[in-house]
Coordinates of C-alpha atoms in Angstrom, one line a residue:
X267 CA -66.2 32.1 36.2
X268 CA -65.3 28.5 35.6
X269 CA -63.8 27.5 32.2
X270 CA -66.1 25.4 30.1
X271 CA -63.9 22.4 29.2
X272 CA -65.1 19.7 26.7
X273 CA -63.9 16.1 26.8
X274 CA -62.1 15.3 23.5
X275 CA -61.3 11.6 24.0
X276 CA -64.5 10.4 22.3
X277 CA -64.2 12.9 19.5
X278 CA -63.3 11.3 16.1
X279 CA -60.2 12.7 14.4
X280 CA -59.6 12.7 10.7
X281 CA -57.4 10.1 9.1
X282 CA -53.9 11.5 8.3
X283 CA -53.6 12.3 4.7
X284 CA -50.6 12.7 2.4
X285 CA -50.8 16.4 1.8
X286 CA -47.7 16.3 -0.5
X287 CA -49.4 13.9 -3.0
X288 CA -51.0 16.1 -5.7
X289 CA -53.2 14.4 -8.2
X290 CA -53.8 15.9 -11.7
X291 CA -57.4 17.0 -12.3
X292 CA -58.8 16.6 -15.7
X293 CA -62.3 18.2 -15.6
X294 CA -63.2 20.2 -12.5
X295 CA -62.6 18.0 -9.4
X296 CA -62.4 14.8 -11.5
X297 CA -58.9 13.2 -11.2
X298 CA -57.2 10.8 -13.6
X299 CA -57.7 8.0 -11.0
X300 CA -61.5 8.5 -10.8
X301 CA -61.7 8.8 -14.6
X302 CA -59.9 5.4 -15.0
X303 CA -62.4 3.7 -12.6
X304 CA -65.4 5.1 -14.5
X305 CA -63.8 4.0 -17.8
X306 CA -63.2 0.5 -16.4
X307 CA -66.9 0.4 -15.2
X308 CA -68.1 1.5 -18.6
X309 CA -66.1 -1.2 -20.4
X310 CA -67.5 -3.9 -17.9
X311 CA -71.0 -2.7 -18.5
X312 CA -70.6 -2.8 -22.2
X313 CA -69.1 -6.4 -22.1
X314 CA -72.1 -7.6 -20.0
X315 CA -74.5 -5.9 -22.4
X316 CA -72.9 -7.7 -25.4
X317 CA -72.9 -11.1 -23.8
X318 CA -75.7 -13.7 -24.5
X319 CA -77.0 -13.8 -21.0
X320 CA -80.7 -13.6 -20.2
X321 CA -82.1 -10.1 -19.9
X322 CA -82.8 -10.4 -16.2
X323 CA -79.2 -11.4 -15.2
X324 CA -77.7 -9.1 -17.8
X325 CA -79.2 -6.0 -16.2
X326 CA -78.4 -7.2 -12.7
X327 CA -74.7 -7.6 -13.6
X328 CA -74.7 -4.2 -15.5
X329 CA -76.2 -2.4 -12.5
X330 CA -73.8 -4.0 -10.0
X331 CA -70.6 -3.2 -12.1
X332 CA -71.8 0.3 -12.8
X333 CA -72.7 1.1 -9.2
X334 CA -69.4 -0.4 -8.0
X335 CA -67.3 1.7 -10.4
X336 CA -69.2 4.9 -9.4
X337 CA -68.7 4.0 -5.7
X338 CA -65.0 3.3 -6.0
X339 CA -64.5 6.6 -7.9
X340 CA -66.7 9.0 -5.9
X341 CA -67.8 7.6 -2.5
X342 CA -65.1 7.7 0.3
X343 CA -65.7 5.9 3.6
X344 CA -64.1 7.7 6.6
X345 CA -62.1 9.9 4.3
X346 CA -60.6 6.9 2.5
X347 CA -61.5 5.7 -1.0
X348 CA -63.4 2.4 -1.5
X349 CA -60.4 1.1 -3.5
X350 CA -58.2 1.5 -0.4
X351 CA -60.8 -0.4 1.7
X352 CA -61.0 -3.3 -0.9
X353 CA -57.1 -3.6 -1.0
X354 CA -56.9 -3.6 2.8
X355 CA -59.6 -6.3 3.0
X356 CA -57.9 -8.6 0.5
X357 CA -54.6 -8.2 2.4
X358 CA -56.2 -9.0 5.7
X359 CA -57.8 -12.1 4.3
X360 CA -54.7 -13.4 2.6
X361 CA -51.9 -12.4 5.1
X362 CA -51.0 -14.9 7.9
X363 CA -52.5 -14.3 11.3
X364 CA -50.0 -16.3 13.4
X365 CA -46.3 -15.4 13.9
X366 CA -43.6 -17.6 15.5
X367 CA -40.5 -16.1 17.0
X368 CA -37.3 -18.1 17.0
X369 CA -34.1 -17.0 18.7
X370 CA -31.0 -17.2 16.6
X371 CA -27.6 -17.8 18.2
X372 CA -24.9 -15.3 17.4
X373 CA -21.5 -16.1 19.0
X374 CA -19.5 -13.3 20.6
X375 CA -16.9 -11.6 18.3
X376 CA -13.9 -12.9 20.3
X377 CA -14.9 -16.5 19.5
X378 CA -14.8 -15.9 15.8
X379 CA -11.9 -17.3 13.7
X380 CA -10.9 -13.9 12.3
X381 CA -11.0 -12.1 15.6
X382 CA -7.2 -11.9 15.8
X383 CA -7.1 -10.4 12.3
X384 CA -9.8 -7.8 13.3
X385 CA -7.8 -6.8 16.3
X386 CA -4.5 -6.6 14.3
X387 CA -6.1 -4.4 11.7
X388 CA -7.5 -2.0 14.4
X389 CA -4.0 -1.8 16.0
X390 CA -2.5 -1.2 12.6
X391 CA -4.9 1.7 11.8
X392 CA -4.1 3.3 15.2
X393 CA -0.3 3.0 14.9
X394 CA 1.7 5.2 12.6
X395 CA 3.4 3.3 9.7
X396 CA 6.9 4.5 10.4
X397 CA 6.9 3.6 14.1
X398 CA 5.2 0.3 13.3
X399 CA 7.9 -0.7 10.8
X400 CA 10.7 0.3 13.3
X401 CA 8.9 -1.8 16.0
X402 CA 8.6 -4.8 13.8
X403 CA 12.3 -4.6 12.9
X404 CA 13.3 -4.3 16.5
X405 CA 11.1 -7.2 17.7
X406 CA 12.5 -9.4 14.9
X407 CA 16.1 -8.8 16.2
X408 CA 15.4 -9.7 19.8
X409 CA 16.1 -13.5 20.5
X410 CA 13.4 -15.5 22.2
X411 CA 14.2 -15.9 25.9
X412 CA 13.7 -19.2 27.8
X413 CA 13.1 -19.6 31.5
X414 CA 15.0 -22.1 33.7
X415 CA 12.2 -24.6 33.7
X416 CA 12.0 -24.4 29.9
X417 CA 15.7 -25.1 29.6
X418 CA 15.4 -28.1 31.9
X419 CA 12.5 -29.5 30.0
X420 CA 14.3 -29.1 26.7
X421 CA 17.3 -30.8 28.1
X422 CA 15.2 -33.7 29.4
X423 CA 13.4 -34.0 26.0
X424 CA 16.8 -34.2 24.3
X425 CA 17.9 -37.0 26.7
X426 CA 14.7 -38.9 26.0
X427 CA 15.1 -38.6 22.3
X428 CA 18.8 -39.7 22.5
X429 CA 17.8 -42.7 24.7
X430 CA 15.2 -43.9 22.3
X431 CA 17.2 -43.2 19.1
X432 CA 18.3 -46.2 17.0
X433 CA 21.9 -47.4 17.6
X434 CA 24.4 -47.5 14.8
X435 CA 26.4 -50.5 16.2
X436 CA 25.3 -54.2 15.9
X437 CA 23.7 -55.9 18.9
X438 CA 24.9 -59.1 20.5
X439 CA 22.7 -61.3 22.8
X440 CA 24.5 -61.9 26.1
X441 CA 23.4 -64.5 28.7
X442 CA 24.0 -63.4 32.3
X443 CA 24.4 -66.4 34.6
X444 CA 24.0 -66.3 38.3
X445 CA 27.1 -66.2 40.5
X446 CA 25.8 -69.2 42.6
X447 CA 24.7 -72.7 41.9
X448 CA 21.1 -73.8 42.7
X449 CA 22.4 -77.0 44.3
X450 CA 24.1 -75.0 47.1
X451 CA 22.3 -73.9 50.2
X452 CA 20.2 -70.7 49.8
X453 CA 18.8 -68.6 52.5
X454 CA 15.1 -68.5 53.0
X455 CA 13.3 -65.6 51.4
X456 CA 15.3 -65.8 48.2
X457 CA 14.2 -67.8 45.1
X458 CA 16.2 -69.1 42.3
X459 CA 15.5 -67.2 39.1
X460 CA 16.1 -68.4 35.6
X461 CA 19.0 -66.7 33.7
X462 CA 17.9 -63.4 32.2
X463 CA 18.5 -62.8 28.5
X464 CA 19.1 -59.2 27.6
X465 CA 20.3 -57.4 24.5
X466 CA 23.1 -55.0 25.1
X467 CA 24.5 -52.8 22.3
X468 CA 28.3 -53.0 22.4
X469 CA 31.0 -53.0 19.8
X470 CA 32.4 -56.5 18.9
X471 CA 36.1 -56.6 19.9
X472 CA 38.5 -59.4 19.2
X473 CA 39.0 -60.7 22.7
X474 CA 40.0 -64.1 24.0
X475 CA 37.3 -66.2 25.7
X476 CA 37.4 -65.8 29.5
X477 CA 38.5 -68.8 31.6
X478 CA 36.0 -70.3 33.9
X479 CA 36.9 -69.9 37.6
X480 CA 35.9 -72.0 40.5
X481 CA 33.4 -70.5 43.0
X482 CA 34.2 -70.8 46.7
X483 CA 31.4 -71.5 49.2
X484 CA 32.6 -68.9 51.7
X485 CA 32.5 -66.3 49.0
X486 CA 28.9 -67.2 48.1
X487 CA 27.8 -67.0 51.7
X488 CA 29.3 -63.5 52.2
X489 CA 27.5 -62.3 49.0
X490 CA 24.2 -63.7 50.2
X491 CA 24.6 -61.8 53.5
X492 CA 25.1 -58.6 51.5
X493 CA 21.9 -59.3 49.5
X494 CA 19.9 -59.7 52.7
X495 CA 21.1 -56.4 54.0
X496 CA 19.9 -54.5 50.9
X497 CA 16.3 -53.0 51.4
X498 CA 13.7 -54.2 48.9
X499 CA 12.7 -51.5 46.3
X500 CA 9.6 -52.0 44.2
X501 CA 10.0 -50.6 40.7
X502 CA 6.8 -49.5 38.9
X503 CA 6.5 -48.9 35.2
X504 CA 5.4 -45.3 34.9
X505 CA 4.6 -43.4 31.7
X506 CA 7.2 -41.0 30.5
X507 CA 4.5 -38.5 29.7
X508 CA 3.7 -37.9 33.4
X509 CA 5.3 -34.7 34.5
X510 CA 4.9 -32.5 37.6
X511 CA 3.6 -29.5 35.6
X512 CA 2.5 -28.6 32.1
X513 CA 5.3 -28.7 29.6
X514 CA 5.2 -25.6 27.5
X515 CA 7.9 -26.4 24.9
X516 CA 6.4 -29.7 23.6
X517 CA 5.9 -30.0 19.9
X518 CA 2.5 -29.1 18.4
X519 CA 1.5 -32.7 17.8
X520 CA 2.0 -33.6 21.5
X521 CA 0.0 -30.7 23.0
X522 CA -3.7 -30.2 22.8
X523 CA -3.7 -26.8 21.3
X524 CA -6.2 -25.1 19.0
X525 CA -4.8 -23.7 15.9
X526 CA -6.9 -20.7 14.7
X527 CA -6.2 -20.0 11.0
X528 CA -5.7 -16.4 10.2
X529 CA -4.7 -14.8 7.0
X530 CA -1.9 -12.2 7.1
X531 CA -2.8 -9.3 5.0
X532 CA -0.9 -6.0 4.8
X533 CA -3.2 -3.0 4.8
X534 CA -3.2 -0.9 1.6
X535 CA -2.2 2.2 3.6
X536 CA 1.2 0.6 4.5
X537 CA 1.8 -0.5 0.9
X538 CA 0.8 2.9 -0.5
X539 CA 3.1 4.7 2.0
X540 CA 6.0 2.4 1.1
X541 CA 5.5 3.0 -2.6
X542 CA 5.3 6.7 -2.0
X543 CA 8.6 6.5 -0.1
X544 CA 10.2 4.5 -3.0
X545 CA 9.0 7.3 -5.4
X546 CA 10.8 9.9 -3.3
X547 CA 14.0 7.8 -3.2
X548 CA 13.8 7.2 -7.0
X549 CA 13.4 10.9 -7.8
X550 CA 16.4 11.9 -5.6
X551 CA 18.5 9.0 -7.0
X552 CA 17.6 10.1 -10.5
X553 CA 18.8 13.6 -9.8
X554 CA 22.1 12.4 -8.3
X555 CA 22.7 10.1 -11.3
X556 CA 22.0 12.9 -13.8
X557 CA 24.3 15.3 -12.0
X558 CA 27.1 12.7 -11.9
X559 CA 26.7 11.9 -15.6
X560 CA 26.8 15.6 -16.5
X561 CA 29.9 16.2 -14.3
X562 CA 31.7 13.2 -15.8
X563 CA 31.0 14.4 -19.3
X564 CA 32.3 17.9 -18.5
X565 CA 35.4 16.4 -16.9
X566 CA 36.0 14.3 -19.9
X567 CA 35.7 17.3 -22.2
X568 CA 38.1 19.3 -20.0
X569 CA 40.7 16.5 -20.0
X570 CA 40.5 16.1 -23.8
X571 CA 40.8 19.9 -24.4
X572 CA 43.4 20.7 -21.7
X573 CA 45.3 17.7 -20.5
X574 CA 45.9 17.9 -16.7
X575 CA 48.5 16.3 -14.4
X576 CA 48.1 12.6 -13.8
X577 CA 47.6 13.0 -10.1
X578 CA 44.8 15.5 -10.5
X579 CA 43.1 13.4 -13.1
X580 CA 43.4 10.3 -10.9
X581 CA 41.9 12.1 -7.9
X582 CA 38.9 13.1 -10.1
X583 CA 38.5 9.5 -11.3
X584 CA 38.6 8.2 -7.7
X585 CA 36.0 10.7 -6.5
X586 CA 33.7 9.8 -9.5
X587 CA 34.2 6.1 -8.9
X588 CA 33.3 6.4 -5.3
X589 CA 30.1 8.3 -6.1
X590 CA 29.3 5.8 -8.8
X591 CA 29.6 2.8 -6.4
X592 CA 27.3 4.5 -3.9
X593 CA 24.7 5.3 -6.5
X594 CA 24.9 1.7 -7.8
X595 CA 24.3 0.4 -4.3
X596 CA 21.3 2.7 -3.8
X597 CA 19.9 1.6 -7.1
X598 CA 20.2 -2.1 -6.2
X599 CA 18.5 -1.4 -2.8
X600 CA 15.7 0.4 -4.6
X601 CA 15.3 -2.5 -7.1
X602 CA 15.0 -5.0 -4.2
X603 CA 12.5 -2.8 -2.4
X604 CA 10.4 -2.6 -5.6
X605 CA 10.4 -6.4 -5.9
X606 CA 9.2 -6.6 -2.2
X607 CA 6.4 -4.1 -2.9
X608 CA 5.3 -6.1 -6.0
X609 CA 5.0 -9.2 -3.8
X610 CA 3.0 -7.3 -1.2
X611 CA 0.6 -6.1 -3.8
X612 CA -0.6 -9.7 -4.4
X613 CA -2.0 -9.8 -0.8
X614 CA -4.3 -6.8 -1.3
X615 CA -8.0 -7.5 -1.7
X616 CA -9.1 -4.2 -3.0
X617 CA -8.8 -4.6 -6.8
X618 CA -9.1 -0.8 -7.5
X619 CA -6.3 0.1 -5.1
X620 CA -4.3 -2.9 -6.3
X621 CA -4.5 -1.8 -9.9
X622 CA -3.5 1.8 -9.1
X623 CA -0.5 0.8 -7.0
X624 CA 0.6 -1.8 -9.6
X625 CA 0.7 1.0 -12.2
X626 CA 2.9 3.1 -9.9
X627 CA 5.2 0.1 -9.3
X628 CA 5.5 -0.6 -13.0
X629 CA 6.4 3.1 -13.6
X630 CA 9.1 2.9 -10.9
X631 CA 10.5 -0.2 -12.4
X632 CA 10.8 1.5 -15.8
X633 CA 12.6 4.4 -14.2
X634 CA 14.9 2.0 -12.4
X635 CA 15.8 0.5 -15.8
X636 CA 16.6 4.0 -17.1
X637 CA 18.8 4.6 -14.1
X638 CA 20.7 1.4 -15.0
X639 CA 21.3 2.7 -18.5
X640 CA 22.5 6.0 -17.0
X641 CA 24.9 4.2 -14.7
X642 CA 26.2 2.2 -17.7
X643 CA 26.8 5.5 -19.5
X644 CA 28.6 6.9 -16.4
X645 CA 30.8 3.7 -16.2
X646 CA 31.7 4.2 -19.9
X647 CA 32.6 7.9 -19.3
X648 CA 34.8 6.8 -16.3
X649 CA 36.6 4.2 -18.5
X650 CA 37.2 6.8 -21.2
X651 CA 38.6 9.2 -18.5
X652 CA 41.0 6.5 -17.3
X653 CA 42.1 5.4 -20.8
X654 CA 41.7 8.4 -23.2
X655 CA 44.5 7.2 -25.6
X656 CA 43.2 3.6 -26.1
X657 CA 39.6 4.8 -26.5
X658 CA 40.7 7.3 -29.2
X659 CA 42.7 4.7 -31.1
X660 CA 39.9 2.2 -30.9
X661 CA 37.4 4.7 -32.2
X662 CA 39.6 5.7 -35.1
X663 CA 40.2 2.1 -36.0
X664 CA 36.6 1.2 -35.8
X665 CA 35.5 4.2 -37.9
X666 CA 38.1 3.3 -40.6
X667 CA 37.1 -0.3 -40.6
X668 CA 33.4 0.6 -41.0
X669 CA 34.2 3.0 -43.9
X670 CA 36.3 0.3 -45.6
X671 CA 33.6 -2.3 -45.2
X672 CA 30.9 0.1 -46.6
X673 CA 33.1 0.9 -49.6
X674 CA 33.8 -2.7 -50.4
X675 CA 30.4 -4.4 -49.8
X676 CA 27.9 -1.7 -50.6
X677 CA 26.9 -0.1 -54.0
X678 CA 26.8 3.7 -54.4
X679 CA 23.0 4.0 -54.0
X680 CA 23.1 2.2 -50.7
X681 CA 25.9 4.4 -49.4
X682 CA 23.6 7.4 -49.9
X683 CA 20.9 5.7 -47.9
X684 CA 23.3 4.9 -45.0
X685 CA 24.4 8.5 -44.9
X686 CA 20.8 9.6 -44.8
X687 CA 20.2 7.2 -41.9
X688 CA 23.1 8.6 -40.0
X689 CA 21.3 11.9 -39.9
X690 CA 18.4 10.2 -38.0
X691 CA 17.9 10.5 -34.3
X692 CA 19.4 7.8 -32.0
X693 CA 17.4 4.7 -31.1
X694 CA 14.6 5.4 -33.7
X695 CA 13.5 2.2 -35.5
X696 CA 12.2 2.9 -39.0
X697 CA 12.0 1.0 -42.3
X698 CA 9.6 -0.3 -45.0
X699 CA 7.4 -3.4 -45.5
X700 CA 7.1 -5.2 -48.9
X701 CA 5.5 -8.3 -50.2
X702 CA 7.3 -11.1 -52.0
X703 CA 7.0 -9.3 -55.4
X704 CA 8.6 -6.1 -54.0
X705 CA 5.3 -4.1 -53.8
X706 CA 4.9 -1.7 -50.8
X707 CA 2.4 -2.9 -48.2
X708 CA 0.0 -0.5 -46.7
X709 CA -1.6 -0.9 -43.2
X710 CA 0.8 -3.7 -42.3
X711 CA 1.2 -4.1 -38.5
X712 CA 4.8 -3.9 -37.2
X713 CA 5.5 -5.2 -33.7
X714 CA 8.7 -4.3 -31.7
X715 CA 9.5 -6.5 -28.7
X716 CA 12.3 -6.3 -26.1
X717 CA 14.6 -9.1 -25.0
X718 CA 12.0 -10.4 -22.6
X719 CA 9.3 -10.8 -25.3
X720 CA 7.2 -7.8 -24.1
X721 CA 5.7 -5.6 -26.8
X722 CA 7.3 -2.1 -26.7
X723 CA 5.7 -0.6 -29.8
X724 CA 3.0 -1.5 -32.3
X725 CA 3.1 0.4 -35.5
X726 CA 1.1 0.5 -38.8
X727 CA 2.6 1.3 -42.2
X728 CA 1.4 4.3 -44.3
X729 CA 0.5 4.3 -48.0
X730 CA 4.2 4.0 -48.9
X731 CA 4.7 1.0 -46.7
X732 CA 6.9 3.0 -44.2
X733 CA 6.9 2.8 -40.4
X734 CA 8.8 4.8 -37.8
X735 CA 8.8 5.1 -34.0
X736 CA 8.0 8.6 -32.8
X737 CA 10.1 8.4 -29.6
X738 CA 13.5 6.8 -28.9
X739 CA 13.5 3.4 -27.4
X740 CA 15.8 2.4 -24.4
X741 CA 19.1 0.8 -25.0
X742 CA 19.0 -3.0 -25.5
X743 CA 18.2 -5.8 -27.9
X744 CA 14.9 -5.8 -29.8
X745 CA 13.1 -7.9 -32.4
X746 CA 11.0 -6.5 -35.2
X747 CA 8.2 -8.6 -36.9
X748 CA 5.5 -7.7 -39.4
X749 CA 1.9 -9.0 -39.8
X750 CA -0.2 -8.6 -43.0
X751 CA -2.9 -11.1 -44.0
X752 CA -1.5 -14.6 -44.5
X753 CA 2.0 -13.4 -45.5
X754 CA 5.0 -14.5 -43.5
X755 CA 8.0 -12.3 -42.7
X756 CA 11.4 -12.9 -41.1
X757 CA 11.9 -11.7 -37.6
X758 CA 14.8 -9.2 -37.5
X759 CA 17.0 -8.5 -34.5
X760 CA 18.0 -4.9 -33.7
X761 CA 20.5 -3.6 -31.1
X762 CA 19.9 -0.1 -29.7
X763 CA 23.0 1.5 -28.0
X764 CA 22.4 5.3 -28.3
X765 CA 23.3 5.5 -32.0
X766 CA 21.2 6.0 -35.2
X767 CA 19.7 2.7 -36.4
X768 CA 19.8 1.7 -40.0
X769 CA 16.5 1.3 -42.0
X770 CA 14.9 -2.1 -41.8
X771 CA 13.5 -3.8 -44.9
X772 CA 10.8 -6.4 -44.1
X773 CA 10.1 -8.5 -47.2
X774 CA 7.5 -11.4 -47.2
X775 CA 8.7 -14.9 -47.9
X776 CA 5.3 -16.4 -48.9

């Protein structure tokens, strides 16, 4: 039995609908959109009703607007609302109906100015950083080789420059006269030429004038025969720039070469890896310095408690000195590497990465300064190991001199304050701020700067006018200044060297 097939090409299919779009229904099947269209139609009908138009035209406009609002809200055409049809009609009437296609020229990537930089960045990303650094160092040490032709060309160029260089000796015009007289018989084919005046650069010696000699006719005849036997050679003026092949070692201004400007930028991965390597070196160096400082202090205590033989003490000092010199060299290399990394950070374009890496470099520089202070302490310990007697005498003399000076110049109540300050921690700056009448100033800002003028601490005084740093500051010179309203204070210099610092009194001048 044959299958009854129906042709489906002429059958109309429904328009695709957005099944995911759900409209909120207010009353029954009435949606908010339909309700808004009805409301707009009612408002339009009311406005036409209240206008002063004639009754005939008034009812015509009312019926048209009411029917249009009902049709837009409830009557779809081919499963599409009337509002969709109206919007599509307006777009079709307004939109342009003629399009013009123009081809835009886009040059190949290898003709672009930054193509060399793109290739270099791709190579850098594919090459490991360590092997790339080693390759750059190796290529920088290889001298540039020259072929035989390049050497010959460079030699010729040096000869040309030497030939056209300015002489340093004065020039004397010399007249070259012919060896024969025009009145004598001359062979045919030769013409008499006027004397040629040339400029020859020669030194001026003190020589006697040559004597004029008589010319013999037979001598002239023999010379003329020699001139006839010489073949004629035509000399042409040729340009010096004409060469048999292209000269590769000419200067840039003589060659027609195209200079493609490219910017050399170091990728942030290389800079980040170098900074990471510096952090590892700094941490290992810090451990070595701390160990050496601890060992030197222990050795100093042992020598002071139990004096050893001079040879044994000297061998210890030599060993410590050798270690100290090695650590000092490593610290200097690390400082130079940090300076180089700081300069490389300026070439980075990524501001976020640049800021993060600059913070790490600043931290490393701070730790490097602390290493310098530890090395100074190690050097001091080594000096005390070498000269224990002189150091002990100097310490006793200095202590006695300080006590005498305090007893002479300071009143009893100030001695008590100094003794209290001696109990404070080392490198802690503290003090009070007063106005010109001696009253304590509250909420005065105290700024502590280092020798380079950078702000190290910013403090504010309490109700008693007191200020104090919570942590110790590094060794070095500092300045302390106060700010409070329009009052002026003197700037006080403070030196921190690992000892308790005396209280500072900041009193306003005006």
